[in-house]
Amino acid sequence: MNRTEQDIRVVAPAKVNLILKVLDRRPDGYHNIWSLMHTVGLEDELRFRLSPRSTGVRLHCDDAALPTDGRNLVSQAASLVLERAGLPADRAMGLEIRLTKRIPVSAGLAGGSSDAAATIAGLNRLLGLGWSPEEMARVGQAVGSDVPFFFFAPSALVRGRGEEVAPVTFTGERWVVLVHPGFPIETRWAYERLASTRQAVPPLSPTLRGVAGRTSFSWDDVVPLMENDFEEALAQTHRVLREIKEELLSAGAEAALLSGSGATVFGVFRDKASAGRARASVGRASGRRAYAVHTGGASFQREAHSSPASPSLAGRLTRNPPFRYAPLSGQSFDSRRS
């Protein structure tokens, strides 16, 4: 282990599901999914500092509604990293974490999962662990289903419970308008609602089966394919989700869709100007939060996997996780605020 820094800042992006198919229920109680995911430029910020004067993991968050104990995925991820690195959180050292939330909670944007992934990636760097994306993804898999994706982002086909990640590339660029209606949707309820509204699990269409083996896409390819199995089921209860989608389309979106299990609805736009106008108009309604963000992602490189550590986590493309790092030396790290 080679520690070269004592503190670090990591930025963690949200994701959207461009395609989300909910398949059969697994013996472990979870569902298999088939999804095309992409990160977007709405980001949380995490700051980490090693503290030799204390022990344990201490998490501080600017959102008072979020727990800062072991219920938070950031705390879970940090404790798991320290344990697997041979540095039990209750003995080896103190670790202070400050989380600045910008991604809405229970919004279908995987903010908590991205924060957990950023925690694993940040501590991997801070502690000099040298873990590969596959190794970090295996740790993340123990924390949450969406976590592994972020180690192969900005875009990937995701299958299984979320552990089968095949990175893909996108050509072209788009802007996305994210509209949060002002209320959360719990994932468990969304799955229950979906189950109550369909008689059987539809198979993947021939079109999506054809997509499954691809490693590259253009936005023009993907926009006509966008769909989410949760959308209609949840819109029957929350009509505002359908209203937001219609408003985004009327504002010029090429396509609009529910992300994840909600409650965020997003529209895809060709340029920043049209996205900004749509954000201003659709986000005007009381209680809504709207963001116009870019879909640009992390750099990547082609690399052969001659002996992958885990076939389900070994994508055809390996890339640097989409987290930006910066040392905090000389900056304020006020752990008194929470």
Tab-separated table of C-alpha atoms in Angstrom:
chain	number	residue	atom	x	y	z
A	1	MET	CA	0.000	0.000	0.000
A	2	ASN	CA	1.462	3.339	-1.025
A	3	ARG	CA	-0.329	6.351	0.402
A	4	THR	CA	0.673	9.482	-1.464
A	5	GLU	CA	-2.167	11.795	-0.357
A	6	GLN	CA	-3.952	12.486	2.913
A	7	ASP	CA	-7.073	14.032	1.439
A	8	ILE	CA	-8.898	13.992	-1.859
A	9	ARG	CA	-12.001	15.337	-3.587
A	10	VAL	CA	-14.043	13.109	-5.901
A	11	VAL	CA	-16.956	14.122	-8.134
A	12	ALA	CA	-19.656	11.485	-8.751
A	13	PRO	CA	-22.080	11.689	-11.722
A	14	ALA	CA	-25.738	10.739	-12.009
A	15	LYS	CA	-26.913	8.221	-14.601
A	16	VAL	CA	-29.967	7.814	-16.793
A	17	ASN	CA	-31.420	4.615	-18.215
A	18	LEU	CA	-31.842	5.042	-21.952
A	19	ILE	CA	-33.378	1.566	-22.071
A	20	LEU	CA	-34.628	-0.350	-19.026
A	21	LYS	CA	-36.268	-3.755	-19.272
A	22	VAL	CA	-37.306	-5.491	-16.053
A	23	LEU	CA	-37.141	-9.245	-16.547
A	24	ASP	CA	-37.727	-12.292	-14.350
A	25	ARG	CA	-37.532	-12.392	-10.583
A	26	ARG	CA	-34.406	-14.105	-9.260
A	27	PRO	CA	-34.208	-16.687	-6.449
A	28	ASP	CA	-32.547	-14.026	-4.258
A	29	GLY	CA	-35.652	-11.820	-4.572
A	30	TYR	CA	-34.128	-9.296	-6.956
A	31	HIS	CA	-35.070	-8.919	-10.612
A	32	ASN	CA	-32.885	-9.409	-13.636
A	33	ILE	CA	-32.674	-6.274	-15.728
A	34	TRP	CA	-31.459	-5.341	-19.206
A	35	SER	CA	-30.440	-1.717	-19.435
A	36	LEU	CA	-28.442	0.772	-21.462
A	37	MET	CA	-27.081	3.347	-19.016
A	38	HIS	CA	-25.223	6.612	-19.512
A	39	THR	CA	-23.781	9.101	-17.042
A	40	VAL	CA	-24.803	12.764	-17.183
A	41	GLY	CA	-23.317	15.962	-15.828
A	42	LEU	CA	-25.295	16.326	-12.600
A	43	GLU	CA	-22.772	15.491	-9.897
A	44	ASP	CA	-22.367	15.027	-6.177
A	45	GLU	CA	-19.062	15.890	-4.524
A	46	LEU	CA	-17.268	13.814	-1.904
A	47	ARG	CA	-14.232	14.849	0.107
A	48	PHE	CA	-12.155	12.322	2.004
A	49	ARG	CA	-9.537	12.946	4.684
A	50	LEU	CA	-7.481	10.489	6.692
A	51	SER	CA	-7.429	11.441	10.358
A	52	PRO	CA	-4.699	9.857	12.520
A	53	ARG	CA	-6.220	11.479	15.614
A	54	SER	CA	-9.448	9.463	15.465
A	55	THR	CA	-10.815	6.068	14.476
A	56	GLY	CA	-13.801	4.943	12.471
A	57	VAL	CA	-15.659	6.402	9.515
A	58	ARG	CA	-17.341	9.767	10.063
A	59	LEU	CA	-19.698	10.955	7.331
A	60	HIS	CA	-21.023	14.519	7.122
A	61	CYS	CA	-23.660	15.560	4.589
A	62	ASP	CA	-25.197	18.902	3.665
A	63	ASP	CA	-28.607	17.222	3.235
A	64	ALA	CA	-30.006	16.793	6.729
A	65	ALA	CA	-32.617	14.325	5.459
A	66	LEU	CA	-29.967	11.728	4.633
A	67	PRO	CA	-28.623	9.370	7.305
A	68	THR	CA	-24.907	9.604	7.999
A	69	ASP	CA	-24.586	6.293	9.822
A	70	GLY	CA	-24.270	2.754	8.489
A	71	ARG	CA	-27.518	3.100	6.524
A	72	ASN	CA	-25.801	5.408	4.032
A	73	LEU	CA	-24.192	3.636	1.068
A	74	VAL	CA	-21.127	5.870	1.387
A	75	SER	CA	-20.501	4.654	4.935
A	76	GLN	CA	-21.101	1.067	3.875
A	77	ALA	CA	-18.690	1.366	0.952
A	78	ALA	CA	-15.989	3.049	3.037
A	79	SER	CA	-16.160	0.432	5.779
A	80	LEU	CA	-16.030	-2.370	3.220
A	81	VAL	CA	-12.981	-0.881	1.470
A	82	LEU	CA	-11.117	-0.512	4.766
A	83	GLU	CA	-12.016	-4.060	5.757
A	84	ARG	CA	-10.858	-5.571	2.465
A	85	ALA	CA	-7.705	-3.475	2.568
A	86	GLY	CA	-6.904	-4.901	5.992
A	87	LEU	CA	-7.669	-1.628	7.758
A	88	PRO	CA	-10.777	-2.236	9.905
A	89	ALA	CA	-12.689	1.001	10.303
A	90	ASP	CA	-12.880	0.721	14.088
A	91	ARG	CA	-9.122	0.361	14.634
A	92	ALA	CA	-6.765	1.397	11.890
A	93	MET	CA	-7.396	5.093	11.303
A	94	GLY	CA	-10.005	7.777	11.204
A	95	LEU	CA	-11.662	8.624	7.912
A	96	GLU	CA	-13.709	11.777	7.540
A	97	ILE	CA	-16.029	12.095	4.554
A	98	ARG	CA	-17.995	15.160	3.525
A	99	LEU	CA	-20.781	14.598	0.994
A	100	THR	CA	-22.287	17.509	-0.927
A	101	LYS	CA	-25.539	16.397	-2.544
A	102	ARG	CA	-26.757	17.772	-5.844
A	103	ILE	CA	-28.373	14.623	-7.266
A	104	PRO	CA	-31.953	14.215	-5.948
A	105	VAL	CA	-32.604	11.243	-3.660
A	106	SER	CA	-34.831	8.302	-4.722
A	107	ALA	CA	-34.975	9.864	-8.171
A	108	GLY	CA	-33.930	7.069	-10.536
A	109	LEU	CA	-30.535	8.707	-11.070
A	110	ALA	CA	-28.463	6.340	-8.877
A	111	GLY	CA	-27.024	9.172	-6.815
A	112	GLY	CA	-26.441	6.955	-3.791
A	113	SER	CA	-24.854	4.239	-5.915
A	114	SER	CA	-22.594	6.741	-7.658
A	115	ASP	CA	-21.554	8.146	-4.284
A	116	ALA	CA	-20.705	4.621	-3.113
A	117	ALA	CA	-18.711	3.947	-6.280
A	118	ALA	CA	-16.887	7.262	-5.913
A	119	THR	CA	-16.072	6.313	-2.323
A	120	ILE	CA	-14.514	3.040	-3.451
A	121	ALA	CA	-12.595	4.748	-6.269
A	122	GLY	CA	-11.496	7.621	-4.041
A	123	LEU	CA	-10.232	5.387	-1.251
A	124	ASN	CA	-8.536	3.131	-3.784
A	125	ARG	CA	-6.545	6.165	-4.860
A	126	LEU	CA	-6.126	7.755	-1.435
A	127	LEU	CA	-4.862	4.534	0.151
A	128	GLY	CA	-2.807	3.458	-2.867
A	129	LEU	CA	-4.587	0.107	-3.115
A	130	GLY	CA	-4.068	-0.325	-6.846
A	131	TRP	CA	-7.387	-2.084	-7.438
A	132	SER	CA	-8.541	-2.506	-11.042
A	133	PRO	CA	-12.039	-1.441	-12.169
A	134	GLU	CA	-13.071	-5.113	-11.962
A	135	GLU	CA	-11.821	-5.379	-8.375
A	136	MET	CA	-13.578	-2.160	-7.382
A	137	ALA	CA	-16.766	-3.349	-9.085
A	138	ARG	CA	-16.759	-6.547	-7.043
A	139	VAL	CA	-16.594	-4.473	-3.869
A	140	GLY	CA	-19.364	-2.231	-5.188
A	141	GLN	CA	-21.563	-5.194	-6.020
A	142	ALA	CA	-21.721	-5.977	-2.305
A	143	VAL	CA	-23.062	-2.461	-1.642
A	144	GLY	CA	-25.725	-1.998	-4.326
A	145	SER	CA	-26.950	-3.234	-7.691
A	146	ASP	CA	-26.200	-0.015	-9.618
A	147	VAL	CA	-22.713	0.491	-8.169
A	148	PRO	CA	-20.672	-1.716	-10.585
A	149	PHE	CA	-21.831	0.268	-13.627
A	150	PHE	CA	-19.927	3.376	-12.572
A	151	PHE	CA	-16.542	1.653	-12.821
A	152	PHE	CA	-17.135	1.097	-16.550
A	153	ALA	CA	-18.996	4.334	-17.315
A	154	PRO	CA	-19.830	6.643	-19.023
A	155	SER	CA	-21.988	4.144	-20.912
A	156	ALA	CA	-22.638	0.417	-20.688
A	157	LEU	CA	-25.112	-2.373	-21.248
A	158	VAL	CA	-26.043	-3.773	-17.845
A	159	ARG	CA	-27.627	-7.155	-17.197
A	160	GLY	CA	-28.397	-9.527	-14.348
A	161	ARG	CA	-28.939	-7.781	-11.049
A	162	GLY	CA	-26.485	-5.140	-12.261
A	163	GLU	CA	-23.290	-7.153	-11.986
A	164	GLU	CA	-22.956	-7.926	-15.710
A	165	VAL	CA	-21.521	-4.760	-17.216
A	166	ALA	CA	-20.396	-4.445	-20.840
A	167	PRO	CA	-19.014	-0.950	-21.591
A	168	VAL	CA	-20.047	0.660	-24.874
A	169	THR	CA	-19.088	3.853	-26.666
A	170	PHE	CA	-21.324	6.639	-27.971
A	171	THR	CA	-20.610	8.842	-30.967
A	172	GLY	CA	-22.010	12.337	-31.113
A	173	GLU	CA	-23.230	14.294	-28.146
A	174	ARG	CA	-26.485	15.375	-26.595
A	175	TRP	CA	-27.817	17.498	-23.767
A	176	VAL	CA	-30.295	16.110	-21.274
A	177	VAL	CA	-32.943	17.949	-19.269
A	178	LEU	CA	-33.661	16.178	-15.987
A	179	VAL	CA	-36.957	17.069	-14.318
A	180	HIS	CA	-37.625	15.899	-10.780
A	181	PRO	CA	-41.300	16.303	-9.820
A	182	GLY	CA	-40.595	17.096	-6.179
A	183	PHE	CA	-41.356	13.732	-4.597
A	184	PRO	CA	-39.356	10.499	-4.288
A	185	ILE	CA	-40.336	7.054	-5.527
A	186	GLU	CA	-39.044	4.133	-3.499
A	187	THR	CA	-37.580	1.344	-5.606
A	188	ARG	CA	-39.365	-1.437	-3.722
A	189	TRP	CA	-42.757	0.188	-4.289
A	190	ALA	CA	-41.961	0.710	-7.988
A	191	TYR	CA	-41.246	-2.994	-8.467
A	192	GLU	CA	-44.423	-3.926	-6.592
A	193	ARG	CA	-46.435	-1.520	-8.724
A	194	LEU	CA	-44.946	-2.924	-11.932
A	195	ALA	CA	-45.722	-6.495	-10.869
A	196	SER	CA	-49.331	-5.571	-10.145
A	197	THR	CA	-49.884	-4.111	-13.621
A	198	ARG	CA	-48.567	-6.864	-15.878
A	199	GLN	CA	-49.610	-10.460	-16.301
A	200	ALA	CA	-46.288	-11.806	-17.575
A	201	VAL	CA	-42.727	-10.724	-18.227
A	202	PRO	CA	-42.404	-9.838	-21.919
A	203	PRO	CA	-39.270	-11.161	-23.647
A	204	LEU	CA	-36.693	-8.866	-25.167
A	205	SER	CA	-37.732	-7.728	-28.614
A	206	PRO	CA	-35.712	-8.892	-31.641
A	207	THR	CA	-34.421	-5.325	-31.943
A	208	LEU	CA	-33.007	-5.296	-28.412
A	209	ARG	CA	-31.592	-8.788	-28.802
A	210	GLY	CA	-29.739	-7.452	-31.821
A	211	VAL	CA	-28.433	-4.522	-29.790
A	212	ALA	CA	-27.074	-6.779	-27.045
A	213	GLY	CA	-23.837	-7.642	-28.818
A	214	ARG	CA	-22.886	-4.138	-29.899
A	215	THR	CA	-19.991	-2.184	-28.444
A	216	SER	CA	-20.723	1.197	-30.023
A	217	PHE	CA	-23.778	3.358	-30.630
A	218	SER	CA	-24.671	6.730	-32.014
A	219	TRP	CA	-27.295	8.880	-30.354
A	220	ASP	CA	-29.309	8.668	-33.552
A	221	ASP	CA	-29.338	4.867	-33.097
A	222	VAL	CA	-30.483	4.979	-29.502
A	223	VAL	CA	-33.125	7.707	-29.404
A	224	PRO	CA	-35.763	5.648	-31.318
A	225	LEU	CA	-35.142	2.665	-28.990
A	226	MET	CA	-35.617	4.454	-25.669
A	227	GLU	CA	-38.066	2.703	-23.327
A	228	ASN	CA	-38.574	1.975	-19.637
A	229	ASP	CA	-40.796	-0.809	-18.309
A	230	PHE	CA	-41.581	1.192	-15.162
A	231	GLU	CA	-42.903	4.238	-16.993
A	232	GLU	CA	-46.505	3.323	-17.746
A	233	ALA	CA	-47.057	1.501	-14.449
A	234	LEU	CA	-45.848	4.437	-12.357
A	235	ALA	CA	-47.592	7.067	-14.489
A	236	GLN	CA	-50.925	5.418	-13.695
A	237	THR	CA	-50.407	6.458	-10.080
A	238	HIS	CA	-48.357	9.616	-10.637
A	239	ARG	CA	-49.917	11.353	-13.638
A	240	VAL	CA	-47.443	14.203	-13.376
A	241	LEU	CA	-44.751	11.886	-14.762
A	242	ARG	CA	-46.679	11.623	-18.023
A	243	GLU	CA	-47.316	15.371	-17.988
A	244	ILE	CA	-43.602	16.124	-17.638
A	245	LYS	CA	-42.793	13.763	-20.497
A	246	GLU	CA	-45.343	15.460	-22.743
A	247	GLU	CA	-44.008	18.900	-21.803
A	248	LEU	CA	-40.439	17.863	-22.647
A	249	LEU	CA	-41.525	16.534	-26.033
A	250	SER	CA	-43.486	19.718	-26.692
A	251	ALA	CA	-40.369	21.704	-25.769
A	252	GLY	CA	-38.410	19.982	-28.534
A	253	ALA	CA	-36.943	16.856	-26.962
A	254	GLU	CA	-36.033	14.106	-29.426
A	255	ALA	CA	-37.283	11.640	-26.823
A	256	ALA	CA	-38.334	11.720	-23.174
A	257	LEU	CA	-38.401	8.925	-20.625
A	258	LEU	CA	-38.619	8.025	-16.966
A	259	SER	CA	-35.167	7.235	-15.568
A	260	GLY	CA	-34.765	4.092	-13.492
A	261	SER	CA	-37.671	3.539	-11.140
A	262	GLY	CA	-38.359	7.279	-10.989
A	263	ALA	CA	-39.230	9.864	-10.142
A	264	THR	CA	-37.025	11.815	-12.579
A	265	VAL	CA	-38.157	12.211	-16.187
A	266	PHE	CA	-35.557	13.309	-18.731
A	267	GLY	CA	-35.560	14.637	-22.266
A	268	VAL	CA	-32.787	14.328	-24.856
A	269	PHE	CA	-31.858	17.481	-26.795
A	270	ARG	CA	-29.409	18.121	-29.616
A	271	ASP	CA	-27.835	21.281	-28.230
A	272	LYS	CA	-27.307	23.311	-25.086
A	273	ALA	CA	-29.532	26.209	-26.133
A	274	SER	CA	-32.636	24.108	-26.724
A	275	ALA	CA	-32.005	22.186	-23.510
A	276	GLY	CA	-31.729	25.432	-21.573
A	277	ARG	CA	-35.006	26.745	-22.953
A	278	ALA	CA	-36.752	23.476	-22.099
A	279	ARG	CA	-35.347	23.484	-18.577
A	280	ALA	CA	-36.696	26.980	-18.023
A	281	SER	CA	-40.185	26.159	-19.289
A	282	VAL	CA	-40.715	22.641	-17.934
A	283	GLY	CA	-39.068	23.370	-14.595
A	284	ARG	CA	-41.304	26.345	-13.903
A	285	ALA	CA	-44.061	24.363	-12.154
A	286	SER	CA	-44.147	24.459	-8.370
A	287	GLY	CA	-42.113	21.801	-6.601
A	288	ARG	CA	-40.127	20.718	-9.627
A	289	ARG	CA	-36.361	20.775	-9.948
A	290	ALA	CA	-34.926	20.860	-13.453
A	291	TYR	CA	-31.361	20.587	-14.711
A	292	ALA	CA	-29.868	20.934	-18.196
A	293	VAL	CA	-26.711	18.819	-18.306
A	294	HIS	CA	-24.310	17.383	-20.861
A	295	THR	CA	-23.866	13.686	-21.624
A	296	GLY	CA	-20.097	13.860	-22.045
A	297	GLY	CA	-18.299	11.041	-20.253
A	298	ALA	CA	-14.931	9.744	-19.159
A	299	SER	CA	-12.120	8.821	-21.485
A	300	PHE	CA	-11.612	5.186	-22.321
A	301	GLN	CA	-9.123	2.895	-23.984
A	302	ARG	CA	-9.335	-0.497	-25.622
A	303	GLU	CA	-7.669	-3.215	-23.616
A	304	ALA	CA	-7.691	-6.992	-24.000
A	305	HIS	CA	-8.829	-9.096	-21.059
A	306	SER	CA	-6.753	-12.244	-21.367
A	307	SER	CA	-7.659	-13.535	-17.925
A	308	PRO	CA	-10.502	-11.510	-16.426
A	309	ALA	CA	-10.957	-11.710	-12.691
A	310	SER	CA	-14.706	-11.982	-13.094
A	311	PRO	CA	-16.339	-12.711	-16.467
A	312	SER	CA	-19.541	-10.932	-15.479
A	313	LEU	CA	-17.656	-7.728	-14.680
A	314	ALA	CA	-15.142	-7.826	-17.531
A	315	GLY	CA	-16.349	-5.510	-20.276
A	316	ARG	CA	-15.062	-5.440	-23.806
A	317	LEU	CA	-13.832	-1.940	-23.116
A	318	THR	CA	-11.928	-0.932	-20.021
A	319	ARG	CA	-11.855	2.700	-19.050
A	320	ASN	CA	-11.055	4.958	-16.198
A	321	PRO	CA	-14.045	5.385	-13.879
A	322	PRO	CA	-15.808	8.720	-14.518
A	323	PHE	CA	-14.705	10.280	-11.242
A	324	ARG	CA	-12.618	13.434	-11.160
A	325	TYR	CA	-10.008	13.633	-8.410
A	326	ALA	CA	-8.271	16.580	-6.813
A	327	PRO	CA	-6.162	16.891	-3.635
A	328	LEU	CA	-7.639	19.048	-0.897
A	329	SER	CA	-4.388	20.214	0.673
A	330	GLY	CA	-4.727	23.850	1.634
A	331	GLN	CA	-8.531	23.778	1.366
A	332	SER	CA	-10.975	23.943	4.237
A	333	PHE	CA	-12.437	20.653	5.447
A	334	ASP	CA	-14.868	21.714	8.136
A	335	SER	CA	-16.161	18.536	9.748
A	336	ARG	CA	-18.242	20.484	12.238
A	337	ARG	CA	-20.933	21.184	9.670
A	338	SER	CA	-23.340	18.354	8.886
